Coordinates of C-alpha atoms and ligand atoms in Angstrom, one line a residue:
M25 CA 86.2 -58.3 -35.2
L26 CA 85.7 -56.8 -31.7
K27 CA 87.4 -53.7 -30.4
L28 CA 87.1 -52.3 -26.9
E29 CA 88.6 -48.8 -26.4
N30 CA 89.2 -47.1 -23.1
L31 CA 86.1 -48.6 -21.4
S32 CA 85.2 -47.5 -17.9
L33 CA 82.3 -48.4 -15.7
R34 CA 81.3 -47.5 -12.2
F35 CA 78.8 -49.2 -9.9
D36 CA 77.7 -46.6 -7.3
D37 CA 81.1 -45.2 -6.2
D38 CA 83.1 -48.2 -7.1
Q39 CA 85.2 -48.0 -10.3
I40 CA 84.8 -51.6 -11.6
I41 CA 86.2 -51.3 -15.1
R42 CA 89.2 -48.9 -15.6
D43 CA 90.3 -47.9 -19.0
V44 CA 90.0 -51.4 -20.6
S45 CA 91.1 -51.7 -24.2
F46 CA 91.7 -54.9 -26.3
E47 CA 90.8 -56.4 -29.6
V48 CA 89.7 -59.8 -30.7
A49 CA 90.4 -61.0 -34.3
D50 CA 88.0 -63.0 -36.4
G51 CA 88.2 -66.7 -35.5
E52 CA 90.3 -66.1 -32.4
L53 CA 89.6 -67.7 -29.0
V54 CA 90.6 -65.3 -26.3
C55 CA 90.5 -66.0 -22.6
L56 CA 89.7 -63.3 -20.1
L57 CA 91.6 -64.3 -17.0
G58 CA 91.9 -62.8 -13.6
P59 CA 91.1 -63.3 -9.9
S60 CA 87.6 -63.3 -8.6
G61 CA 86.0 -59.9 -8.6
C62 CA 88.4 -58.3 -11.1
G63 CA 85.7 -57.4 -13.6
K64 CA 85.6 -60.3 -16.1
T65 CA 81.9 -60.9 -16.1
T66 CA 81.2 -57.2 -16.1
T67 CA 83.4 -56.9 -19.2
L68 CA 81.4 -59.6 -21.0
R69 CA 78.2 -57.9 -19.9
L70 CA 79.5 -54.7 -21.4
I71 CA 80.3 -56.4 -24.7
A72 CA 76.9 -58.1 -24.8
G73 CA 75.1 -54.8 -24.0
F74 CA 73.7 -55.6 -20.6
E75 CA 75.8 -52.8 -19.1
K76 CA 76.4 -49.4 -20.5
P77 CA 79.9 -47.9 -20.3
E78 CA 80.5 -44.6 -18.6
A79 CA 83.3 -43.9 -21.0
G80 CA 84.9 -45.6 -24.0
T81 CA 83.5 -47.5 -27.0
I82 CA 82.9 -51.1 -28.1
S83 CA 82.9 -51.9 -31.9
L84 CA 81.8 -55.1 -33.5
G85 CA 83.1 -55.2 -37.1
D86 CA 83.0 -51.6 -38.2
Q87 CA 79.9 -50.7 -36.1
I88 CA 80.1 -48.9 -32.7
V89 CA 77.7 -50.9 -30.6
S90 CA 78.3 -49.2 -27.2
S91 CA 79.5 -45.8 -26.0
A92 CA 78.4 -43.4 -23.2
S93 CA 75.9 -41.8 -25.6
H94 CA 74.8 -44.6 -27.8
A95 CA 73.9 -48.3 -27.4
I96 CA 72.6 -51.1 -29.6
A97 CA 70.2 -53.4 -27.8
P98 CA 71.7 -56.8 -26.8
Q99 CA 69.5 -58.8 -29.0
K100 CA 70.6 -56.8 -32.1
R101 CA 74.3 -57.4 -31.5
D102 CA 74.7 -60.8 -33.0
V103 CA 76.5 -62.0 -29.9
G104 CA 75.9 -65.4 -28.2
F105 CA 76.2 -65.6 -24.4
L106 CA 76.8 -68.5 -22.1
F107 CA 76.3 -67.3 -18.5
Q108 CA 78.4 -68.2 -15.5
D109 CA 75.6 -70.6 -14.3
Y110 CA 74.7 -71.6 -17.8
A111 CA 71.1 -72.2 -16.7
L112 CA 69.0 -74.0 -19.2
F113 CA 65.2 -73.3 -19.3
P114 CA 64.0 -76.1 -17.0
H115 CA 60.5 -76.3 -18.7
L116 CA 62.0 -76.8 -22.2
T117 CA 63.5 -80.0 -23.6
V118 CA 67.0 -80.2 -24.8
A119 CA 65.8 -79.6 -28.4
E120 CA 63.6 -76.7 -27.4
N121 CA 66.4 -75.1 -25.4
I122 CA 68.7 -75.2 -28.5
A123 CA 66.0 -73.9 -30.7
Y124 CA 65.2 -71.1 -28.4
G125 CA 67.4 -68.5 -30.0
L126 CA 66.5 -69.4 -33.5
S127 CA 63.6 -67.0 -34.0
G128 CA 63.0 -65.4 -37.5
R129 CA 63.8 -68.7 -39.3
T130 CA 61.4 -71.1 -41.0
K131 CA 60.2 -74.2 -39.1
Q132 CA 62.3 -76.4 -41.3
Q133 CA 65.4 -74.2 -40.7
V134 CA 64.9 -74.4 -37.0
K135 CA 64.5 -78.2 -37.1
D136 CA 67.6 -78.6 -39.3
R137 CA 69.8 -76.4 -37.2
T138 CA 68.7 -78.0 -34.0
A139 CA 69.4 -81.4 -35.4
E140 CA 72.8 -80.3 -36.5
M141 CA 73.7 -78.9 -33.1
L142 CA 72.4 -82.1 -31.4
R143 CA 74.7 -84.1 -33.7
Q144 CA 77.7 -81.9 -33.0
I145 CA 77.3 -82.4 -29.3
R146 CA 76.5 -86.1 -29.8
M147 CA 73.2 -85.8 -27.9
Q148 CA 70.6 -86.8 -30.6
D149 CA 69.3 -89.4 -28.2
H150 CA 68.6 -86.8 -25.5
A151 CA 66.6 -84.4 -27.6
Y152 CA 63.4 -84.9 -25.7
K153 CA 64.8 -84.9 -22.2
Y154 CA 64.5 -82.1 -19.7
P155 CA 67.5 -80.4 -18.2
H156 CA 67.0 -82.1 -14.8
E157 CA 67.3 -85.5 -16.6
L158 CA 70.9 -84.6 -17.7
S159 CA 74.3 -84.8 -16.1
G160 CA 76.2 -81.6 -15.4
G161 CA 78.5 -82.2 -18.4
E162 CA 75.5 -82.8 -20.7
Q163 CA 73.8 -79.6 -19.5
Q164 CA 77.0 -77.7 -20.2
R165 CA 77.1 -79.1 -23.8
V166 CA 73.4 -78.2 -24.4
A167 CA 74.1 -74.7 -23.0
L168 CA 77.0 -74.2 -25.4
A169 CA 74.9 -75.6 -28.3
R170 CA 72.1 -73.2 -27.4
A171 CA 74.5 -70.2 -27.4
R172 CA 76.1 -71.3 -30.7
A173 CA 72.9 -72.3 -32.6
P174 CA 72.0 -68.9 -34.1
R175 CA 75.6 -68.7 -35.4
P176 CA 76.5 -65.4 -33.6
S177 CA 79.5 -63.6 -35.0
L178 CA 80.8 -63.5 -31.4
L179 CA 80.4 -66.0 -28.6
L180 CA 80.9 -65.0 -25.0
L181 CA 81.4 -67.8 -22.5
D182 CA 81.5 -67.0 -18.8
E183 CA 83.2 -69.8 -16.8
P184 CA 81.5 -72.4 -18.9
F185 CA 83.1 -75.3 -17.0
S186 CA 82.5 -74.2 -13.4
G187 CA 80.8 -76.7 -11.2
L188 CA 82.1 -79.7 -13.1
D189 CA 84.6 -82.2 -11.6
T190 CA 88.2 -82.1 -12.7
S191 CA 88.2 -85.0 -15.3
L192 CA 84.9 -83.9 -16.9
R193 CA 86.2 -80.3 -17.0
A194 CA 89.4 -81.4 -18.8
K195 CA 87.3 -83.4 -21.3
L196 CA 84.8 -80.6 -22.1
R197 CA 87.6 -78.1 -22.3
R198 CA 89.3 -80.1 -25.1
E199 CA 86.0 -80.8 -26.8
T200 CA 84.9 -77.1 -26.6
R201 CA 88.2 -75.9 -27.9
D202 CA 88.1 -78.4 -30.8
V203 CA 84.6 -77.4 -31.8
L204 CA 85.2 -73.7 -31.6
K205 CA 88.5 -73.9 -33.6
D206 CA 87.1 -76.4 -36.2
R207 CA 84.3 -74.0 -37.0
G208 CA 86.3 -70.8 -36.8
V209 CA 84.1 -69.3 -34.0
T210 CA 85.2 -66.0 -32.6
A211 CA 84.9 -66.3 -28.8
I212 CA 85.9 -64.8 -25.5
M213 CA 85.9 -67.2 -22.6
V214 CA 86.2 -66.0 -19.0
T215 CA 88.0 -68.1 -16.5
H216 CA 89.9 -67.6 -13.2
D217 CA 91.9 -70.8 -13.8
P218 CA 95.3 -70.0 -15.3
E219 CA 95.8 -73.6 -16.5
E220 CA 92.4 -73.6 -18.3
A221 CA 93.3 -70.3 -20.0
M222 CA 96.8 -71.6 -21.0
L223 CA 95.2 -74.8 -22.5
M224 CA 92.4 -73.1 -24.3
A225 CA 93.4 -69.7 -25.4
D226 CA 95.0 -68.4 -28.6
R227 CA 95.5 -65.3 -26.6
I228 CA 95.1 -64.4 -22.9
I229 CA 93.9 -61.1 -21.5
L230 CA 94.9 -60.9 -17.9
M231 CA 92.9 -58.6 -15.7
R232 CA 93.3 -57.3 -12.2
D233 CA 91.2 -54.7 -10.3
G234 CA 89.2 -53.7 -13.4
R235 CA 92.3 -53.2 -15.6
V236 CA 94.0 -55.2 -18.3
V237 CA 97.4 -56.1 -16.9
Q238 CA 98.9 -57.9 -19.9
T239 CA 97.8 -59.6 -23.1
G240 CA 99.6 -62.2 -25.2
T241 CA 99.8 -65.8 -26.1
P242 CA 99.9 -68.2 -23.2
E243 CA 103.6 -68.7 -23.8
E244 CA 104.2 -64.9 -23.9
L245 CA 102.6 -64.4 -20.6
Y246 CA 104.2 -67.4 -18.9
T247 CA 107.7 -66.7 -20.2
G248 CA 107.6 -62.9 -20.2
P249 CA 105.4 -61.6 -17.4
I250 CA 105.5 -57.8 -17.0
D251 CA 105.1 -57.8 -13.3
A252 CA 105.2 -60.1 -10.2
F253 CA 101.4 -60.4 -10.2
T254 CA 101.5 -61.9 -13.7
A255 CA 104.4 -64.2 -12.9
E256 CA 102.8 -65.5 -9.8
F257 CA 99.3 -65.8 -11.2
F258 CA 100.4 -68.7 -13.4
C259 CA 102.3 -70.7 -10.8
E260 CA 103.8 -70.6 -7.4
V261 CA 107.3 -68.9 -7.6
N262 CA 110.3 -68.6 -5.3
H263 CA 111.0 -65.1 -4.1
L264 CA 114.5 -63.9 -3.4
D265 CA 115.7 -60.5 -2.4
G266 CA 118.3 -59.1 -4.8
I267 CA 120.4 -56.0 -5.0
V268 CA 121.8 -54.7 -8.3
D269 CA 125.5 -54.5 -8.5
G270 CA 126.5 -53.4 -12.0
D271 CA 126.0 -56.2 -14.5
W272 CA 124.8 -58.6 -11.8
I273 CA 122.2 -59.0 -9.2
K274 CA 123.4 -60.4 -5.9
T275 CA 121.0 -62.9 -4.2
D276 CA 121.4 -65.6 -1.6
A277 CA 121.2 -68.1 -4.6
G278 CA 124.3 -66.5 -6.2
R279 CA 124.7 -63.9 -8.9
I280 CA 122.1 -63.5 -11.6
P281 CA 122.7 -61.3 -14.7
N282 CA 121.1 -57.9 -14.4
Q283 CA 118.3 -56.9 -16.8
N284 CA 118.8 -53.2 -17.1
H285 CA 118.0 -52.3 -13.5
P286 CA 119.9 -49.3 -12.1
D287 CA 122.9 -49.9 -9.8
G288 CA 122.0 -50.3 -6.1
M289 CA 118.3 -51.0 -6.7
E290 CA 116.6 -53.5 -4.5
V291 CA 114.8 -56.0 -6.6
D292 CA 112.5 -59.0 -6.2
V293 CA 113.8 -62.1 -8.0
L294 CA 111.1 -64.6 -8.9
I295 CA 112.2 -68.1 -9.9
R296 CA 109.8 -70.7 -11.1
P297 CA 110.2 -74.1 -9.3
E298 CA 110.9 -75.8 -12.7
A299 CA 113.8 -73.3 -13.2
V300 CA 115.6 -74.9 -10.3
T301 CA 117.5 -78.0 -11.2
L302 CA 119.7 -80.0 -8.8
G303 CA 122.7 -81.9 -10.1
S304 CA 126.2 -82.8 -9.1
E305 CA 127.8 -80.4 -11.5
A306 CA 127.4 -76.7 -12.2
F307 CA 126.6 -76.1 -15.8
D308 CA 126.7 -72.3 -15.5
K309 CA 129.0 -71.0 -12.7
A310 CA 127.2 -67.6 -12.6
L311 CA 123.9 -69.1 -11.5
S312 CA 125.1 -72.1 -9.6
Q313 CA 126.2 -73.0 -6.1
E314 CA 126.4 -75.9 -3.7
V315 CA 123.5 -75.8 -1.2
R316 CA 122.1 -77.9 1.6
V317 CA 119.0 -80.0 1.4
C318 CA 116.6 -79.0 4.2
S319 CA 113.7 -81.3 3.5
V320 CA 112.5 -83.7 0.8
D321 CA 108.8 -84.5 0.6
Y322 CA 107.7 -87.2 -1.9
A323 CA 104.2 -86.4 -3.2
G324 CA 103.6 -89.1 -5.7
G325 CA 104.3 -87.6 -9.1
A326 CA 107.0 -85.3 -7.8
S327 CA 109.3 -84.6 -4.9
H328 CA 109.2 -81.2 -3.3
I329 CA 112.6 -80.2 -2.1
R330 CA 113.5 -77.3 0.2
L331 CA 117.0 -76.0 0.0
G332 CA 118.7 -73.6 2.4
L333 CA 120.5 -70.5 1.1
G334 CA 122.8 -68.1 2.8
D335 CA 124.4 -69.5 5.9
D336 CA 125.0 -73.2 5.6
L337 CA 123.8 -74.3 9.0
E338 CA 121.3 -71.5 9.6
P339 CA 119.9 -70.7 6.2
T340 CA 118.6 -67.1 5.7
T341 CA 116.3 -68.0 2.8
H342 CA 114.9 -71.2 1.3
I343 CA 114.2 -72.1 -2.3
H344 CA 111.8 -74.8 -3.5
A345 CA 112.5 -77.2 -6.3
R346 CA 110.4 -79.9 -7.8
Y347 CA 111.8 -83.1 -9.1
P348 CA 109.9 -85.7 -11.1
G349 CA 109.5 -88.9 -9.0
P350 CA 111.5 -89.8 -5.9
F351 CA 114.6 -87.7 -5.2
R352 CA 117.6 -89.6 -4.0
A353 CA 119.2 -87.0 -1.7
V354 CA 118.1 -86.7 1.9
T355 CA 118.0 -83.9 4.4
G356 CA 121.5 -82.6 5.2
D357 CA 123.0 -83.7 1.8
R358 CA 124.8 -81.1 -0.3
V359 CA 123.7 -80.7 -3.9
Q360 CA 124.6 -78.4 -6.8
L361 CA 121.8 -75.8 -7.4
N362 CA 121.4 -74.5 -10.9
I363 CA 119.0 -71.9 -11.9
D364 CA 117.7 -71.4 -15.4
Q365 CA 117.9 -67.7 -16.1
A366 CA 115.2 -67.8 -18.8
Q367 CA 112.6 -68.6 -16.1
T368 CA 113.9 -66.0 -13.6
F369 CA 112.1 -62.7 -13.5
I370 CA 113.4 -59.5 -11.9
F371 CA 111.2 -56.7 -10.8
P372 CA 111.8 -53.5 -8.8
K373 CA 110.7 -54.1 -5.2
Q374 CA 107.9 -51.5 -5.1
D375 CA 106.0 -53.3 -7.9
N376 CA 105.1 -56.1 -5.7
T377 CA 102.8 -54.4 -3.3
Ligands
LIG16 N1 75.3 -54.8 -10.6 C1 76.4 -54.6 -9.7 N2 76.3 -53.6 -8.8 C2 77.3 -53.3 -8.0 N3 78.5 -54.0 -8.0 C3 78.7 -54.9 -8.9 C4 77.6 -55.3 -9.8 N4 78.1 -56.3 -10.6 C5 79.3 -56.5 -10.2 N5 79.7 -55.7 -9.2 C6 81.0 -55.7 -8.6 O1 82.0 -55.5 -9.6 C7 83.2 -56.3 -9.3 C8 83.5 -57.2 -10.5 O2 82.5 -58.1 -10.6 P1 82.6 -59.3 -11.8 O3 81.3 -60.1 -11.7 O4 82.8 -58.6 -13.1 O5 83.8 -60.1 -11.3 P2 84.5 -61.4 -12.0 O6 85.9 -61.0 -12.4 O7 83.6 -62.0 -13.0 O8 84.6 -62.4 -10.7 P3 84.3 -64.0 -10.6 O9 85.6 -64.7 -11.0 O10 84.1 -64.1 -9.1 O11 83.1 -64.3 -11.4 C9 82.9 -57.1 -8.0 O12 83.5 -56.4 -7.0 C10 81.4 -57.0 -7.9 O13 81.0 -57.0 -6.6
LIG17 MG1 82.4 -63.7 -13.1

């Protein structure tokens, strides 16, 4: 459906997009994820045709719509766009906003499609209101309906839930995903929130510094990050220094099986907090040892536990674990530390800079 090949773009002397390539299949919902300033909006603007690449091509279906030498105008691309601030036209009613992009259709067709979109977003009763008479969530729904009304073959959504409070965000997220999936809409949604991307995307494209770092299903990225940046982007992790010793990696938390790193290499071992379990018995001697509890903080839903590693009385490193609900051990107690190897990631040290 959409194919970006080796796209690059420079603003003045800054290389903003660097050799970006990815594809989006028909009916797929892809999230473009990455930290602020990494080039997500710029990538959407390139796809929509508001920016022209310095190198590379963009194809929609079997047509090249952008290259350094050739560009199809944005309005001829059959692409719907919901901008970061999703501004509705303040002087138009809800119905007029939705009908705005429906030029070239008969009056009856415009009326029917507008009514259909109003029904889909359950806002039939608000058709004649103006944007300032709507809540933030309602405005967002209208903006999405406006972008979808002309049935574009590709929908681009730039942070569509920004500025909404947490519970409304969660609700609209579910609602938006359901409506896009039900109707088989092909869409790219930009977000800098990893949880939002995990909840919504069929596939995530993770960007950093104008480059694509990794693409895959939410599960593939979470369970198989290719570098420390990717691993840490999704959740806070524990870092341990490790050194490769044949088939094993020696760390302060015990030995962890080596994953093809050369002997003697210094590595960074990343362990997700949920990979750390605390029990009275070791279930895997290789990844298990008795450690001392340094602190326990009960934070409502979970306890945050800090454990000392290395020297028993003067720990050289700490590791953090989370435990659902109150944790019965107290500072100074000794507990058995077990680490789930499947959620432990090992990268050469120099990759983490
Ligand atoms: N028209 C422009 N001229 C010069 N620099 C620009 C222009 N548009 C964007 N940039 C720069 O390009 C970089 C990427 O911007 P972009 O808006 O794509 O980031 P983003 O990933 O969408 O970030 P955010 O999550 O904050 O929205 C930023 O450093 C920004 O300052
Ligand atoms: Mg942006």
